[in-house]
Short mmCIF file of C-alpha atoms and ligand atoms in Angstrom, two decimals:
data_model
loop_
_atom_site.label_atom_id
_atom_site.label_comp_id
_atom_site.label_asym_id
_atom_site.label_seq_id
_atom_site.Cartn_x
_atom_site.Cartn_y
_atom_site.Cartn_z
CA UNK A 1 8.34 -48.36 -42.32
CA UNK A 2 7.08 -46.94 -45.02
CA UNK A 3 5.90 -43.81 -46.05
CA UNK A 4 2.78 -43.06 -48.20
CA UNK A 5 3.12 -39.25 -49.98
CA UNK A 6 4.93 -39.14 -53.38
CA UNK A 7 6.08 -35.38 -52.28
CA UNK A 8 8.29 -36.38 -48.87
CA UNK A 9 7.63 -33.96 -45.84
CA UNK A 10 10.67 -31.64 -45.24
CA UNK A 11 12.19 -32.15 -42.05
CA UNK A 12 14.00 -30.60 -39.76
CA UNK A 13 17.44 -31.93 -41.11
CA UNK A 14 16.42 -30.27 -44.31
CA UNK A 15 15.46 -27.23 -42.90
CA UNK A 16 19.21 -27.11 -41.35
CA UNK A 17 20.63 -28.23 -44.89
CA UNK A 18 18.88 -25.33 -46.78
CA UNK A 19 20.03 -22.49 -43.98
CA UNK A 20 23.50 -23.35 -44.84
CA UNK A 21 23.29 -22.14 -48.20
CA UNK A 22 19.67 -19.91 -48.30
CA UNK A 23 17.18 -18.25 -46.47
CA UNK A 24 13.90 -20.05 -45.42
CA UNK A 25 10.41 -18.84 -46.24
CA UNK A 26 7.70 -19.75 -43.55
CA UNK A 27 4.38 -18.29 -43.84
CA UNK A 28 1.22 -18.82 -42.03
CA UNK A 29 -1.31 -20.85 -43.00
CA UNK A 30 -4.82 -22.12 -41.58
CA UNK A 31 -6.85 -24.13 -44.29
CA UNK A 32 -6.15 -26.65 -47.21
CA UNK A 33 -6.64 -25.07 -50.23
CA UNK A 34 -3.91 -22.41 -49.16
CA UNK A 35 -1.93 -25.14 -47.92
CA UNK A 36 -1.56 -26.86 -51.34
CA UNK A 37 -1.18 -23.52 -53.43
CA UNK A 38 1.88 -22.33 -50.83
CA UNK A 39 3.25 -25.59 -50.74
CA UNK A 40 3.45 -25.91 -54.54
CA UNK A 41 4.82 -22.34 -54.38
CA UNK A 42 7.84 -23.47 -52.86
CA UNK A 43 7.10 -22.18 -49.52
CA UNK A 44 9.36 -24.04 -46.88
CA UNK A 45 7.32 -23.42 -43.47
CA UNK A 46 4.12 -23.45 -42.64
CA UNK A 47 2.91 -22.21 -39.34
CA UNK A 48 -0.66 -22.21 -38.10
CA UNK A 49 -0.21 -19.21 -35.95
CA UNK A 50 -2.70 -18.56 -33.34
CA UNK A 51 -2.93 -15.33 -35.34
CA UNK A 52 -6.12 -16.93 -36.79
CA UNK A 53 -7.85 -15.55 -33.72
CA UNK A 54 -7.41 -12.03 -35.60
CA UNK A 55 -7.48 -12.94 -39.50
CA UNK A 56 -9.82 -15.98 -39.20
CA UNK A 57 -12.05 -15.90 -36.42
CA UNK A 58 -12.08 -11.94 -36.44
CA UNK A 59 -11.14 -11.22 -32.62
CA UNK A 60 -9.18 -8.58 -31.65
CA UNK A 61 -6.52 -10.20 -30.08
CA UNK A 62 -5.07 -14.06 -30.28
CA UNK A 63 -6.17 -14.79 -26.62
CA UNK A 64 -9.29 -16.15 -27.62
CA UNK A 65 -7.66 -19.03 -29.77
CA UNK A 66 -8.04 -22.39 -28.00
CA UNK A 67 -5.73 -25.73 -28.55
CA UNK A 68 -8.87 -27.55 -29.94
CA UNK A 69 -8.87 -24.28 -32.70
CA UNK A 70 -5.45 -24.47 -33.73
CA UNK A 71 -5.73 -28.48 -33.91
CA UNK A 72 -8.98 -28.12 -36.59
CA UNK A 73 -6.73 -25.61 -38.63
CA UNK A 74 -3.59 -27.97 -38.28
CA UNK A 75 -5.36 -30.82 -39.55
CA UNK A 76 -6.60 -28.98 -42.28
CA UNK A 77 -3.25 -27.41 -43.30
CA UNK A 78 -1.42 -30.97 -43.11
CA UNK A 79 -4.15 -32.58 -45.39
CA UNK A 80 -3.72 -29.50 -47.98
CA UNK A 81 0.22 -29.36 -48.01
CA UNK A 82 2.46 -32.75 -48.68
CA UNK A 83 5.99 -31.16 -48.67
CA UNK A 84 6.34 -27.88 -45.73
CA UNK A 85 6.92 -28.22 -42.37
CA UNK A 86 4.17 -27.75 -40.49
CA UNK A 87 4.65 -25.62 -37.24
CA UNK A 88 1.40 -25.70 -35.12
CA UNK A 89 1.36 -22.47 -32.48
CA UNK A 90 0.46 -23.34 -28.98
CA UNK A 91 -2.26 -20.64 -27.44
CA UNK A 92 -2.71 -18.73 -24.60
CA UNK A 93 -3.12 -21.01 -21.35
CA UNK A 94 -2.21 -23.83 -23.10
CA UNK A 95 1.57 -23.96 -21.70
CA UNK A 96 2.10 -21.33 -18.99
CA UNK A 97 1.02 -24.08 -16.14
CA UNK A 98 3.96 -26.29 -16.57
CA UNK A 99 5.81 -28.84 -18.31
CA UNK A 100 2.91 -31.39 -17.88
CA UNK A 101 0.09 -29.37 -19.71
CA UNK A 102 2.43 -27.93 -22.55
CA UNK A 103 3.67 -31.46 -23.15
CA UNK A 104 -0.22 -32.94 -22.74
CA UNK A 105 -1.39 -30.12 -25.27
CA UNK A 106 1.78 -30.35 -27.57
CA UNK A 107 0.54 -33.61 -28.06
CA UNK A 108 -2.84 -32.80 -29.50
CA UNK A 109 -1.43 -30.84 -32.00
CA UNK A 110 1.40 -32.96 -32.95
CA UNK A 111 -1.47 -35.92 -33.53
CA UNK A 112 -3.43 -33.43 -35.91
CA UNK A 113 -0.26 -32.97 -37.92
CA UNK A 114 2.67 -30.96 -37.39
CA UNK A 115 5.81 -31.90 -36.98
CA UNK A 116 6.64 -29.07 -34.30
CA UNK A 117 5.03 -26.39 -31.90
CA UNK A 118 5.99 -22.96 -30.96
CA UNK A 119 5.35 -21.20 -27.49
CA UNK A 120 5.65 -17.89 -26.91
CA UNK A 121 7.94 -16.67 -24.29
CA UNK A 122 11.50 -16.08 -22.37
CA UNK A 123 13.70 -17.65 -20.36
CA UNK A 124 10.98 -18.81 -17.66
CA UNK A 125 10.06 -21.39 -20.64
CA UNK A 126 13.40 -22.78 -20.60
CA UNK A 127 12.07 -26.02 -18.29
CA UNK A 128 8.97 -26.49 -20.30
CA UNK A 129 10.95 -26.32 -23.62
CA UNK A 130 13.56 -29.01 -22.25
CA UNK A 131 10.75 -31.55 -20.88
CA UNK A 132 8.67 -31.46 -24.35
CA UNK A 133 12.33 -31.38 -26.77
CA UNK A 134 13.43 -34.31 -24.30
CA UNK A 135 9.75 -36.47 -24.85
CA UNK A 136 10.04 -36.22 -28.26
CA UNK A 137 8.45 -32.85 -29.45
CA UNK A 138 10.76 -30.32 -31.38
CA UNK A 139 9.90 -26.89 -30.11
CA UNK A 140 10.41 -23.28 -31.93
CA UNK A 141 10.69 -20.32 -29.58
CA UNK A 142 9.06 -17.29 -29.75
CA UNK A 143 10.69 -14.12 -28.76
CA UNK A 144 10.71 -10.35 -28.78
CA UNK A 145 7.04 -9.08 -29.33
CA UNK A 146 5.09 -11.88 -27.92
CA UNK A 147 1.28 -10.87 -28.78
CA UNK A 148 -0.07 -13.66 -26.37
CA UNK A 149 1.45 -11.04 -23.85
CA UNK A 150 -0.32 -7.86 -25.37
CA UNK A 151 -1.72 -6.83 -21.79
CA UNK A 152 1.45 -6.71 -20.04
CA UNK A 153 2.87 -4.88 -23.13
CA UNK A 154 -0.17 -2.36 -22.98
CA UNK A 155 -0.16 -2.88 -26.69
CA UNK A 156 1.95 -4.56 -29.76
CA UNK A 157 5.09 -2.53 -29.34
CA UNK A 158 8.53 -3.13 -30.08
CA UNK A 159 10.51 -5.05 -27.55
CA UNK A 160 14.21 -5.15 -26.64
CA UNK A 161 14.94 -1.41 -27.02
CA UNK A 162 17.44 -0.01 -24.60
CA UNK A 163 20.48 -1.69 -23.24
CA UNK A 164 18.75 -3.47 -20.29
CA UNK A 165 15.85 -5.24 -22.32
CA UNK A 166 18.22 -5.89 -25.32
CA UNK A 167 20.29 -7.63 -22.55
CA UNK A 168 17.59 -9.65 -21.38
CA UNK A 169 16.25 -10.58 -24.57
CA UNK A 170 19.31 -11.77 -25.21
CA UNK A 171 19.78 -14.10 -22.50
CA UNK A 172 16.12 -15.30 -23.33
CA UNK A 173 17.34 -16.42 -26.31
CA UNK A 174 20.20 -18.22 -25.29
CA UNK A 175 18.25 -19.81 -22.15
CA UNK A 176 16.18 -21.34 -24.45
CA UNK A 177 18.38 -22.41 -27.28
CA UNK A 178 20.23 -24.14 -24.63
CA UNK A 179 16.89 -25.65 -23.58
CA UNK A 180 17.08 -27.50 -27.25
CA UNK A 181 14.57 -24.91 -29.05
CA UNK A 182 15.41 -26.12 -32.49
CA UNK A 183 13.91 -22.95 -34.37
CA UNK A 184 13.05 -19.40 -32.71
CA UNK A 185 10.76 -16.60 -34.18
CA UNK A 186 12.29 -13.23 -33.47
CA UNK A 187 9.23 -10.40 -33.68
CA UNK A 188 9.21 -6.39 -33.60
CA UNK A 189 12.35 -6.18 -32.05
CA UNK A 190 15.56 -3.71 -33.01
CA UNK A 191 17.13 -4.93 -36.03
CA UNK A 192 20.87 -4.53 -34.30
CA UNK A 193 19.47 -6.77 -31.70
CA UNK A 194 18.03 -9.10 -33.96
CA UNK A 195 21.08 -9.45 -36.10
CA UNK A 196 22.87 -9.79 -33.19
CA UNK A 197 20.61 -12.86 -31.80
CA UNK A 198 20.69 -14.70 -35.04
CA UNK A 199 24.35 -14.06 -35.65
CA UNK A 200 25.49 -15.75 -32.24
CA UNK A 201 23.15 -18.66 -32.25
CA UNK A 202 23.48 -21.85 -34.17
CA UNK A 203 19.25 -22.72 -33.84
CA UNK A 204 17.03 -21.16 -37.15
CA UNK A 205 16.20 -17.58 -36.34
CA UNK A 206 13.09 -16.44 -38.57
CA UNK A 207 12.19 -13.05 -38.40
CA UNK A 208 9.57 -10.92 -38.69
CA UNK A 209 9.91 -7.06 -37.99
CA UNK A 210 13.38 -8.40 -37.23
CA UNK A 211 16.62 -8.43 -39.28
CA UNK A 212 17.55 -9.91 -42.48
CA UNK A 213 20.18 -11.67 -41.15
CA UNK A 214 17.99 -14.42 -39.47
CA UNK A 215 17.87 -17.93 -41.13
CA UNK A 216 14.55 -17.06 -42.72
CA UNK A 217 11.51 -15.07 -42.40
CA UNK A 218 7.50 -15.30 -41.23
CA UNK A 219 4.49 -13.11 -42.53
CA UNK A 220 0.92 -13.47 -41.52
CA UNK A 221 -0.54 -14.76 -44.84
CA UNK A 222 -3.25 -12.13 -44.89
CA UNK A 223 -0.36 -9.18 -44.57
CA UNK A 224 1.16 -10.86 -47.73
CA UNK A 225 -1.71 -10.70 -49.43
CA UNK A 226 -3.10 -7.14 -48.34
CA UNK A 227 -5.99 -8.53 -46.77
CA UNK A 228 -7.95 -7.16 -44.07
CA UNK A 229 -8.41 -3.29 -42.62
CA UNK A 230 -6.70 -1.09 -39.88
CA UNK A 231 -3.33 -0.15 -39.23
CA UNK A 232 -0.29 -2.10 -40.62
CA UNK A 233 2.79 -2.91 -38.94
CA UNK A 234 5.88 -1.55 -40.41
CA UNK A 235 7.27 -5.30 -41.20
CA UNK A 236 4.04 -5.58 -43.53
CA UNK A 237 4.64 -6.15 -47.16
CA UNK A 238 1.58 -6.41 -49.49
CA UNK A 239 3.24 -9.02 -52.15
CA UNK A 240 -0.19 -9.11 -54.15
CA UNK A 241 -0.17 -5.65 -55.10
CA UNK A 242 0.92 -5.65 -59.12
CA UNK A 243 1.72 -9.53 -58.62
CA UNK A 244 -1.07 -10.18 -60.73
CA UNK A 245 -2.21 -13.45 -58.87
CA UNK A 246 -2.04 -15.72 -55.88
CA UNK A 247 0.50 -17.72 -56.71
CA UNK A 248 2.58 -14.96 -58.28
CA UNK A 249 2.51 -13.12 -55.04
CA UNK A 250 3.51 -16.05 -53.16
CA UNK A 251 6.49 -16.71 -54.93
CA UNK A 252 7.45 -13.54 -55.21
CA UNK A 253 7.88 -13.65 -51.63
CA UNK A 254 9.96 -16.65 -51.24
CA UNK A 255 12.04 -15.83 -53.90
CA UNK A 256 12.66 -12.23 -52.29
CA UNK A 257 13.17 -14.28 -48.85
CA UNK A 258 15.42 -17.08 -50.11
CA UNK A 259 17.62 -14.04 -51.62
CA UNK A 260 17.72 -11.98 -48.67
CA UNK A 261 15.91 -8.79 -50.38
CA UNK A 262 12.98 -9.05 -47.74
CA UNK A 263 12.68 -7.81 -45.66
CA UNK A 264 14.20 -4.57 -46.96
CA UNK A 265 15.65 -1.62 -44.13
CA UNK A 266 11.94 -0.28 -44.51
CA UNK A 267 10.67 -3.17 -43.16
CA UNK A 268 12.75 -3.69 -40.03
CA UNK A 269 12.96 -1.31 -36.69
CA UNK A 270 16.12 1.52 -36.11
CA UNK A 271 17.27 0.99 -32.53
CA UNK A 272 15.55 4.23 -31.34
CA UNK A 273 12.04 4.48 -31.08
CA UNK A 274 10.56 6.21 -34.21
CA UNK A 275 12.20 4.10 -36.70
O1 KIV B 1 0.41 -16.52 -34.87
C1 KIV B 1 1.09 -15.78 -36.03
O2 KIV B 1 0.94 -15.92 -36.92
C2 KIV B 1 2.47 -16.24 -35.72
C3 KIV B 1 3.29 -15.25 -36.20
C4 KIV B 1 3.06 -13.73 -36.69
C5 KIV B 1 5.06 -15.55 -36.05
O3 KIV B 1 2.75 -16.13 -34.42
#
């Protein structure tokens, strides 16, 4: 079988190899032009996040995003980026009914051009992860602050604070790894807990408001560029400020992540509330 692109697309095998010697840089991306730029700047993984509901569509949460929306943006990103590994988010309501529903919707996203799908949730999603992985769909888990559950959490709050919640989150992470997840986003959890998960897991861990000990980091592209208004979470850093150009900002992010300079202590959460 021959492939057509001059630049071979990164595989999970490549990412595991890179992660043995340096950190991985991941960014969200929603269109072909940004995909080409981020690709040229050396971003390893592009995530078509359901954050597109907020930063592209203007909703106040990710809940209105559909599989068709994510598939549309995934196809655009896949056309724009030749090298980066592409992960697509499974939106709210597209996988919670069970493994068969998740598999069918994941196929739509894989056929749109991603190499992996991401699903939010803990141990309750383990059977769904196992079902998909056994049928050829690589899965990125997403634990901690899972924005699709904002109405259960009562807001966008740091998760895993206190011994009981930390133990539950650790159990979730282990169950998802045992089910076959190859990657895991850890969002908005206290740094010591995120570090403990990252250091005790074999899969690739990607932090956002988590710990520099993770295998890599992710940010929403618009946050990295300082676009948008409103309160910014602690883990956001505007890399465009002072960088001079979009390319310089993205290259600075990639360099800081790869070298373990980002996130700094000011971008992660202490164990006790208020940190
Ligand atoms: O939708 C998204 O952008 C995400 C990242 C913040 C991890 O899930």
